mmCIF file with all atom_site columns, C-alpha atoms in Angstrom:
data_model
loop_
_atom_site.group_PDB
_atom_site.id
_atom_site.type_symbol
_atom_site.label_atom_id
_atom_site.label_alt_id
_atom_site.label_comp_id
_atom_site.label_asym_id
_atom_site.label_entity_id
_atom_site.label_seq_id
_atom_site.pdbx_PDB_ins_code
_atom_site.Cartn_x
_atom_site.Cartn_y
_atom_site.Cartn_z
_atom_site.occupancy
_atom_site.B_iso_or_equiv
_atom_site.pdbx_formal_charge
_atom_site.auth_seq_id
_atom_site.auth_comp_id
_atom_site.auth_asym_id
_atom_site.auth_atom_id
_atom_site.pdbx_PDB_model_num
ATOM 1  C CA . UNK A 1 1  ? 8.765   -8.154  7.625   1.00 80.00 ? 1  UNK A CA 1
ATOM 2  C CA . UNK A 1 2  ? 10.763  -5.178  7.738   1.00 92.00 ? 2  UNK A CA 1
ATOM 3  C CA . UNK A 1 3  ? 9.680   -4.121  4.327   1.00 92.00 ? 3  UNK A CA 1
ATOM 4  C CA . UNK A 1 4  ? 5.690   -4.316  5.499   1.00 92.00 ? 4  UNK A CA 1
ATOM 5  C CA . UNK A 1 5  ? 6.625   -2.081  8.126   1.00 95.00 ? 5  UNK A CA 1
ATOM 6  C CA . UNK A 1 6  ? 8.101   0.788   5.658   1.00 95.00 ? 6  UNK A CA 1
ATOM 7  C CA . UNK A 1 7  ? 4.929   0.314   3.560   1.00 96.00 ? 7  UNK A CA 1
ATOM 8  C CA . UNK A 1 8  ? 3.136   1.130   6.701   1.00 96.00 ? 8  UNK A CA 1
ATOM 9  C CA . UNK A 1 9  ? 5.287   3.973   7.598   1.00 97.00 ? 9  UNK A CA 1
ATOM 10 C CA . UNK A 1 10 ? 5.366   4.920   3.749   1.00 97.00 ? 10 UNK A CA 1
ATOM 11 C CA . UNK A 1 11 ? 1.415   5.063   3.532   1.00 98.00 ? 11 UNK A CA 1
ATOM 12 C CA . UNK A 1 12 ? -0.691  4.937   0.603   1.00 98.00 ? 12 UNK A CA 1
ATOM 13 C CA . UNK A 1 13 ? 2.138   5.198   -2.596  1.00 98.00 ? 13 UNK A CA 1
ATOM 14 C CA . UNK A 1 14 ? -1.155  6.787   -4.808  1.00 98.00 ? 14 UNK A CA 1
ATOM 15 C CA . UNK A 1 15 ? -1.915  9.054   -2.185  1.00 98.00 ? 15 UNK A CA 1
ATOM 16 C CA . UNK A 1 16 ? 1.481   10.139  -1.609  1.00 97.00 ? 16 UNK A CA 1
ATOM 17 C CA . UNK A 1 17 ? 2.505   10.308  -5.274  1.00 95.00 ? 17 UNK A CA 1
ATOM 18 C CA . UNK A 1 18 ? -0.516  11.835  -6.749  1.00 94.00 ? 18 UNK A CA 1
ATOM 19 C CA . UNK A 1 19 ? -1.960  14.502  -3.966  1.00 96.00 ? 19 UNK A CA 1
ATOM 20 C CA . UNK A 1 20 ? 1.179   14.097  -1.643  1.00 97.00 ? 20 UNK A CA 1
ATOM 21 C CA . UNK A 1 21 ? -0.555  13.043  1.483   1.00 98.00 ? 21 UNK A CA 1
ATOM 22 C CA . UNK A 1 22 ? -0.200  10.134  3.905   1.00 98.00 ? 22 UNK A CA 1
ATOM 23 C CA . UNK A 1 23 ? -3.101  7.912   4.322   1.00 98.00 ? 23 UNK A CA 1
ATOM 24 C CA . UNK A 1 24 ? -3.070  4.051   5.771   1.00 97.00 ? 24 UNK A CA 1
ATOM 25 C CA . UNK A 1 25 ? -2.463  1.453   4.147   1.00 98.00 ? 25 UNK A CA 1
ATOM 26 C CA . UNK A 1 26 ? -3.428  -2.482  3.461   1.00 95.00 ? 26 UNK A CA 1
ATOM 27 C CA . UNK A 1 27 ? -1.357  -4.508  1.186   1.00 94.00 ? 27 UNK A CA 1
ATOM 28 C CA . UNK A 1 28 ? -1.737  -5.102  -2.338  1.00 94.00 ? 28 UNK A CA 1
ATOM 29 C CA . UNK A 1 29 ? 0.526   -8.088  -3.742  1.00 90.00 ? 29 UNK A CA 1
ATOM 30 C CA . UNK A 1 30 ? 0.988   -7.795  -7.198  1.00 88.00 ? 30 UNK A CA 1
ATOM 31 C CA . UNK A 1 31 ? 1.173   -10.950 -8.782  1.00 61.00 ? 31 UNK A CA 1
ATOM 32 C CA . UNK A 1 32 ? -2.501  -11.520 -6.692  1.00 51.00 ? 32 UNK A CA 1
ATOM 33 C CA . UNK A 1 33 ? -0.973  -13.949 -4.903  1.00 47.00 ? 33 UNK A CA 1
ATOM 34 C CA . UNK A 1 34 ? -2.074  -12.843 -1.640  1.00 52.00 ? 34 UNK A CA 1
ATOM 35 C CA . UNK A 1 35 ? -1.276  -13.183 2.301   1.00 47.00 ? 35 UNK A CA 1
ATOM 36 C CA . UNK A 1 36 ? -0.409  -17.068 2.392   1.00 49.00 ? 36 UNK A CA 1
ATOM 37 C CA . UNK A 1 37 ? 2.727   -16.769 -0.358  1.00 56.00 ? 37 UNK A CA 1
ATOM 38 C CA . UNK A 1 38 ? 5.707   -14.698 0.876   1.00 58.00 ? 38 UNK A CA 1
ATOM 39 C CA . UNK A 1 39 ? 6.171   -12.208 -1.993  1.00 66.00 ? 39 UNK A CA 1
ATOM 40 C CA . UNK A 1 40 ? 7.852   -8.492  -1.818  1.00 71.00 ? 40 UNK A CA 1
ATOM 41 C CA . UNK A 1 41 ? 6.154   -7.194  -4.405  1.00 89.00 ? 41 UNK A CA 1
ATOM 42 C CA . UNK A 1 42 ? 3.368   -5.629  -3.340  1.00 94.00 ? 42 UNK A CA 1
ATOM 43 C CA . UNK A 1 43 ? 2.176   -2.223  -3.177  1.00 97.00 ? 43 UNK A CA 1
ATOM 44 C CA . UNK A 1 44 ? 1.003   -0.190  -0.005  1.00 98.00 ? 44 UNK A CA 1
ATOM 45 C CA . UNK A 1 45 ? -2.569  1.010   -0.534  1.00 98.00 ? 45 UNK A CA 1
ATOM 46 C CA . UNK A 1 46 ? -5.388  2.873   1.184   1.00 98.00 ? 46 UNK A CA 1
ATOM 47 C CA . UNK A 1 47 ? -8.757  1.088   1.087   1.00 97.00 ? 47 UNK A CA 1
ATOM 48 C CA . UNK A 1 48 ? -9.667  3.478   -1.133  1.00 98.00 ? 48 UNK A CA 1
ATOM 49 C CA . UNK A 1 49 ? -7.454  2.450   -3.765  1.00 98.00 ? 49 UNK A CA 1
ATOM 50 C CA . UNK A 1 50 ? -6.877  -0.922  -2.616  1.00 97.00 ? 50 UNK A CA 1
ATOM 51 C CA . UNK A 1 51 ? -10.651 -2.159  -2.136  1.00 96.00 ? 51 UNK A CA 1
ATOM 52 C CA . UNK A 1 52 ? -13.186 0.974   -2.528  1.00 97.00 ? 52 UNK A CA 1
ATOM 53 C CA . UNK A 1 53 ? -15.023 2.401   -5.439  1.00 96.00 ? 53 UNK A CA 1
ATOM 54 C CA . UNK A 1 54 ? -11.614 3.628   -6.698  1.00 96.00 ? 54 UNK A CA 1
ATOM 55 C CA . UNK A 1 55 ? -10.044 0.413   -6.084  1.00 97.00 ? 55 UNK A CA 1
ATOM 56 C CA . UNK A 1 56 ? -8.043  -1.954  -7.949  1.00 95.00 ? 56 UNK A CA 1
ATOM 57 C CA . UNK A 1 57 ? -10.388 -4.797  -7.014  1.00 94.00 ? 57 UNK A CA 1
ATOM 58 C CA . UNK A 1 58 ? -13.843 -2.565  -7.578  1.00 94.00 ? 58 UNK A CA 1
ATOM 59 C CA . UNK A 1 59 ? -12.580 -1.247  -11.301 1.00 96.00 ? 59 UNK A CA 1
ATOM 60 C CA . UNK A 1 60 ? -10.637 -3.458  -12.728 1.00 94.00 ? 60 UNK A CA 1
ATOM 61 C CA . UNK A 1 61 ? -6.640  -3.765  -13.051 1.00 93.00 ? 61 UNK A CA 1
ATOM 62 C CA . UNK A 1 62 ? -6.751  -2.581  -16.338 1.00 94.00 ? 62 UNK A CA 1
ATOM 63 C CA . UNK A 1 63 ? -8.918  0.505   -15.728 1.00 96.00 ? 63 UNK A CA 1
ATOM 64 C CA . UNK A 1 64 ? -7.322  1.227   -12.347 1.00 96.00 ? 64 UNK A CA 1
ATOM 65 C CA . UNK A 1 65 ? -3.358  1.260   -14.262 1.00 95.00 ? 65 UNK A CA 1
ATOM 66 C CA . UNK A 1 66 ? -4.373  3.982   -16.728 1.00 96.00 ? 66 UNK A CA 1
ATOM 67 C CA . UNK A 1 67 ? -5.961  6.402   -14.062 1.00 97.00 ? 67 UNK A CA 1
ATOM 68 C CA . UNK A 1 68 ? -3.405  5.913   -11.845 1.00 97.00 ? 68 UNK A CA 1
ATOM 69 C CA . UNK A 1 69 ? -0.229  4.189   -13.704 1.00 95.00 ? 69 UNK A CA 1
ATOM 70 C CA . UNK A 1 70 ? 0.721   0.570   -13.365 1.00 94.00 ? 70 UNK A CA 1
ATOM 71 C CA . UNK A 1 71 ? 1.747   -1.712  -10.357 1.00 95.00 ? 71 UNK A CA 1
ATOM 72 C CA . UNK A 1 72 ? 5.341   -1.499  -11.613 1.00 94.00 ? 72 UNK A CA 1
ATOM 73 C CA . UNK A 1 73 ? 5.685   1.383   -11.844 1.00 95.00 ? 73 UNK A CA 1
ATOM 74 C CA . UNK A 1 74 ? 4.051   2.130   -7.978  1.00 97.00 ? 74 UNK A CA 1
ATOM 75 C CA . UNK A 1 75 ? 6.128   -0.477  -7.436  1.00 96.00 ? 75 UNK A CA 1
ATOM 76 C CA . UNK A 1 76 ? 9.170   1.215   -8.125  1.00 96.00 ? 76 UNK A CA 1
ATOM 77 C CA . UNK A 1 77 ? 8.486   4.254   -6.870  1.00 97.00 ? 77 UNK A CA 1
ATOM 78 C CA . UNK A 1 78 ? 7.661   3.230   -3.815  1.00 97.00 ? 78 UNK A CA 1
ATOM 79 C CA . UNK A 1 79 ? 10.953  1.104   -3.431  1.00 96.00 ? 79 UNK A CA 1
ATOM 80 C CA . UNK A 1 80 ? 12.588  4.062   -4.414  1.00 96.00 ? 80 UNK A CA 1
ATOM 81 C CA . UNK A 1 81 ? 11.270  6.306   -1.136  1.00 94.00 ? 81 UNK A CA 1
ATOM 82 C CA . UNK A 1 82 ? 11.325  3.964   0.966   1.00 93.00 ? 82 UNK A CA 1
#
């Protein structure tokens, strides 16, 4: 729990890593597992990039990692400012 609530705090890690500004965010579990399995790694992402027309879901994983780098590697930055 405490983790969900420095992703909150942490905002959006595409919006803070590529244009350096805080936006809120939902959760995006990596392994697509979603809400029901307990999992810490996920992502913190705006709707934007979570669900919009820049989204992960709306484009496609694949398209999605090469414009804006893969979930491991959001992954680990975001661990790492957190």
């Amino acid at each position: 729990k405490k983790l969900y609530e420095k992703a909150i705090k942490h905002g959006c890690v595409v919006c803070k890593m590529k244009y350096g500004v805080y936006t809120e965010p939902c959760i995006h579990h990596l392994t697509g597992a979603g809400m029901g399995k307990k999992s810490d790694k996920f992502i913190p992402l705006c709707h934007y990039h979570h669900q919009g027309n820049e989204g992960i879901h709306h484009i496609g994983t694949k398209t999605w990692e090469n414009k804006f780098g893969s979930q491991e590697e959001l992954l680990k930055y975001f661990l790492a400012h957190i």
